[in-house]
Short mmCIF file of N, CA and C in Angstrom, two decimals:
data_model
loop_
_atom_site.label_atom_id
_atom_site.label_comp_id
_atom_site.label_asym_id
_atom_site.label_seq_id
_atom_site.Cartn_x
_atom_site.Cartn_y
_atom_site.Cartn_z
N UNK W 1 0.83 -1.18 0.00
CA UNK W 1 0.00 0.00 0.00
C UNK W 1 0.88 1.25 0.00
N UNK W 2 1.94 1.27 0.77
CA UNK W 2 2.81 2.43 0.83
C UNK W 2 3.56 2.67 -0.47
N UNK W 3 3.64 1.67 -1.31
CA UNK W 3 4.32 1.81 -2.60
C UNK W 3 3.34 1.95 -3.75
N UNK W 4 2.06 2.20 -3.42
CA UNK W 4 1.07 2.44 -4.45
C UNK W 4 0.33 1.21 -4.94
N UNK W 5 0.58 0.06 -4.35
CA UNK W 5 -0.13 -1.16 -4.76
C UNK W 5 -1.51 -1.19 -4.12
N UNK W 6 -2.49 -1.67 -4.85
CA UNK W 6 -3.82 -1.91 -4.29
C UNK W 6 -3.81 -3.29 -3.66
N UNK W 7 -4.03 -3.36 -2.38
CA UNK W 7 -4.05 -4.65 -1.69
C UNK W 7 -5.49 -5.11 -1.52
N UNK W 8 -5.69 -6.41 -1.65
CA UNK W 8 -7.01 -7.01 -1.48
C UNK W 8 -6.89 -8.11 -0.44
N UNK W 9 -7.81 -8.12 0.50
CA UNK W 9 -7.85 -9.14 1.53
C UNK W 9 -9.12 -9.96 1.35
N UNK W 10 -8.96 -11.27 1.26
CA UNK W 10 -10.10 -12.18 1.12
C UNK W 10 -10.58 -12.51 2.54
N UNK W 11 -11.71 -11.92 2.94
CA UNK W 11 -12.15 -11.99 4.33
C UNK W 11 -12.54 -13.39 4.80
N UNK W 12 -12.98 -14.25 3.89
CA UNK W 12 -13.34 -15.60 4.32
C UNK W 12 -12.21 -16.60 4.05
N UNK W 13 -11.01 -16.09 3.82
CA UNK W 13 -9.85 -16.96 3.65
C UNK W 13 -8.84 -16.72 4.77
N UNK W 14 -9.28 -16.07 5.84
CA UNK W 14 -8.43 -15.86 7.00
C UNK W 14 -9.28 -16.05 8.25
N UNK W 15 -8.64 -16.30 9.36
CA UNK W 15 -9.38 -16.58 10.58
C UNK W 15 -8.57 -16.13 11.79
N UNK W 16 -9.19 -16.19 12.92
CA UNK W 16 -8.53 -15.90 14.18
C UNK W 16 -9.17 -16.77 15.26
N UNK W 17 -8.94 -16.43 16.47
CA UNK W 17 -9.51 -17.19 17.59
C UNK W 17 -9.89 -16.20 18.68
N UNK W 18 -10.61 -16.70 19.68
CA UNK W 18 -10.95 -15.86 20.83
C UNK W 18 -9.66 -15.50 21.57
N UNK W 19 -9.62 -14.28 22.08
CA UNK W 19 -8.46 -13.86 22.86
C UNK W 19 -8.95 -13.27 24.19
N UNK W 20 -8.06 -13.28 25.16
CA UNK W 20 -8.39 -12.69 26.45
C UNK W 20 -7.60 -11.41 26.62
N UNK W 21 -8.29 -10.36 27.07
CA UNK W 21 -7.63 -9.09 27.35
C UNK W 21 -8.22 -8.51 28.62
N UNK W 22 -7.37 -8.21 29.56
CA UNK W 22 -7.78 -7.57 30.81
C UNK W 22 -8.88 -8.36 31.51
N UNK W 23 -8.75 -9.68 31.45
CA UNK W 23 -9.71 -10.55 32.13
C UNK W 23 -11.01 -10.80 31.38
N UNK W 24 -11.13 -10.26 30.17
CA UNK W 24 -12.35 -10.43 29.38
C UNK W 24 -12.01 -11.24 28.13
N UNK W 25 -12.82 -12.26 27.83
CA UNK W 25 -12.63 -13.05 26.63
C UNK W 25 -13.39 -12.38 25.48
N UNK W 26 -12.67 -12.12 24.38
CA UNK W 26 -13.26 -11.50 23.19
C UNK W 26 -13.40 -12.60 22.14
N UNK W 27 -14.61 -12.77 21.63
CA UNK W 27 -14.87 -13.86 20.69
C UNK W 27 -14.03 -13.74 19.42
N UNK W 28 -13.78 -14.87 18.80
CA UNK W 28 -13.04 -14.89 17.54
C UNK W 28 -13.73 -14.08 16.46
N UNK W 29 -15.05 -14.13 16.43
CA UNK W 29 -15.83 -13.37 15.44
C UNK W 29 -15.61 -11.86 15.63
N UNK W 30 -15.61 -11.40 16.87
CA UNK W 30 -15.39 -9.98 17.15
C UNK W 30 -13.97 -9.57 16.78
N UNK W 31 -13.00 -10.39 17.13
CA UNK W 31 -11.60 -10.10 16.79
C UNK W 31 -11.45 -10.02 15.27
N UNK W 32 -12.05 -10.96 14.56
CA UNK W 32 -11.97 -11.01 13.10
C UNK W 32 -12.57 -9.75 12.47
N UNK W 33 -13.77 -9.39 12.89
CA UNK W 33 -14.45 -8.21 12.34
C UNK W 33 -13.69 -6.92 12.65
N UNK W 34 -13.13 -6.82 13.84
CA UNK W 34 -12.37 -5.63 14.23
C UNK W 34 -11.13 -5.49 13.35
N UNK W 35 -10.42 -6.58 13.16
CA UNK W 35 -9.22 -6.55 12.33
C UNK W 35 -9.56 -6.16 10.89
N UNK W 36 -10.62 -6.74 10.34
CA UNK W 36 -11.04 -6.40 8.98
C UNK W 36 -11.44 -4.93 8.88
N UNK W 37 -12.14 -4.44 9.88
CA UNK W 37 -12.56 -3.03 9.88
C UNK W 37 -11.34 -2.11 9.85
N UNK W 38 -10.32 -2.44 10.62
CA UNK W 38 -9.10 -1.63 10.63
C UNK W 38 -8.37 -1.69 9.28
N UNK W 39 -8.38 -2.85 8.67
CA UNK W 39 -7.67 -3.02 7.40
C UNK W 39 -8.35 -2.33 6.22
N UNK W 40 -9.61 -1.93 6.38
CA UNK W 40 -10.27 -1.20 5.29
C UNK W 40 -9.57 0.12 4.99
N UNK W 41 -8.76 0.59 5.91
CA UNK W 41 -8.01 1.83 5.69
C UNK W 41 -6.91 1.65 4.64
N UNK W 42 -6.44 0.42 4.46
CA UNK W 42 -5.32 0.18 3.54
C UNK W 42 -5.59 -0.91 2.52
N UNK W 43 -6.72 -1.57 2.58
CA UNK W 43 -7.00 -2.70 1.70
C UNK W 43 -8.44 -2.69 1.22
N UNK W 44 -8.64 -3.34 0.10
CA UNK W 44 -9.99 -3.66 -0.35
C UNK W 44 -10.34 -4.99 0.30
N UNK W 45 -11.45 -5.04 1.02
CA UNK W 45 -11.88 -6.27 1.69
C UNK W 45 -13.01 -6.87 0.87
N UNK W 46 -12.89 -8.16 0.54
CA UNK W 46 -13.91 -8.82 -0.27
C UNK W 46 -13.97 -10.30 0.10
N UNK W 47 -15.00 -10.97 -0.37
CA UNK W 47 -15.13 -12.41 -0.14
C UNK W 47 -14.44 -13.17 -1.28
N UNK W 48 -14.17 -14.42 -1.05
CA UNK W 48 -13.57 -15.25 -2.09
C UNK W 48 -14.47 -15.34 -3.30
N UNK W 49 -15.77 -15.46 -3.07
CA UNK W 49 -16.73 -15.54 -4.16
C UNK W 49 -16.69 -14.28 -5.02
N UNK W 50 -16.74 -13.11 -4.40
CA UNK W 50 -16.70 -11.85 -5.16
C UNK W 50 -15.37 -11.68 -5.88
N UNK W 51 -14.27 -12.02 -5.22
CA UNK W 51 -12.94 -11.91 -5.83
C UNK W 51 -12.83 -12.80 -7.06
N UNK W 52 -13.28 -14.06 -6.92
CA UNK W 52 -13.21 -15.01 -8.03
C UNK W 52 -14.05 -14.55 -9.21
N UNK W 53 -15.23 -14.02 -8.92
CA UNK W 53 -16.10 -13.54 -9.98
C UNK W 53 -15.50 -12.31 -10.67
N UNK W 54 -15.00 -11.37 -9.87
CA UNK W 54 -14.46 -10.12 -10.42
C UNK W 54 -13.19 -10.33 -11.25
N UNK W 55 -12.28 -11.16 -10.76
CA UNK W 55 -10.99 -11.30 -11.42
C UNK W 55 -10.89 -12.47 -12.39
N UNK W 56 -11.69 -13.51 -12.17
CA UNK W 56 -11.56 -14.69 -13.00
C UNK W 56 -12.86 -15.09 -13.71
N UNK W 57 -13.97 -14.42 -13.37
CA UNK W 57 -15.24 -14.73 -13.99
C UNK W 57 -15.79 -16.08 -13.59
N UNK W 58 -15.39 -16.55 -12.41
CA UNK W 58 -15.83 -17.87 -11.94
C UNK W 58 -16.53 -17.74 -10.59
N UNK W 59 -17.60 -18.50 -10.42
CA UNK W 59 -18.27 -18.55 -9.12
C UNK W 59 -17.72 -19.71 -8.33
N UNK W 60 -17.42 -19.47 -7.06
CA UNK W 60 -16.94 -20.55 -6.18
C UNK W 60 -17.90 -20.75 -5.04
#
């Protein structure tokens, strides 16, 4: 991104797990969504299905 490249993140091709912070367990789903929300500042976020259709013309 800093060199002018458009980065794309396939949101359903990555995962995380629940984490504990300050005695509170944060679900994996919340951690995943938070990380994706932050990455929208530097990446295009899309699903594998949309990416495949857009770039290859194939539905998965």
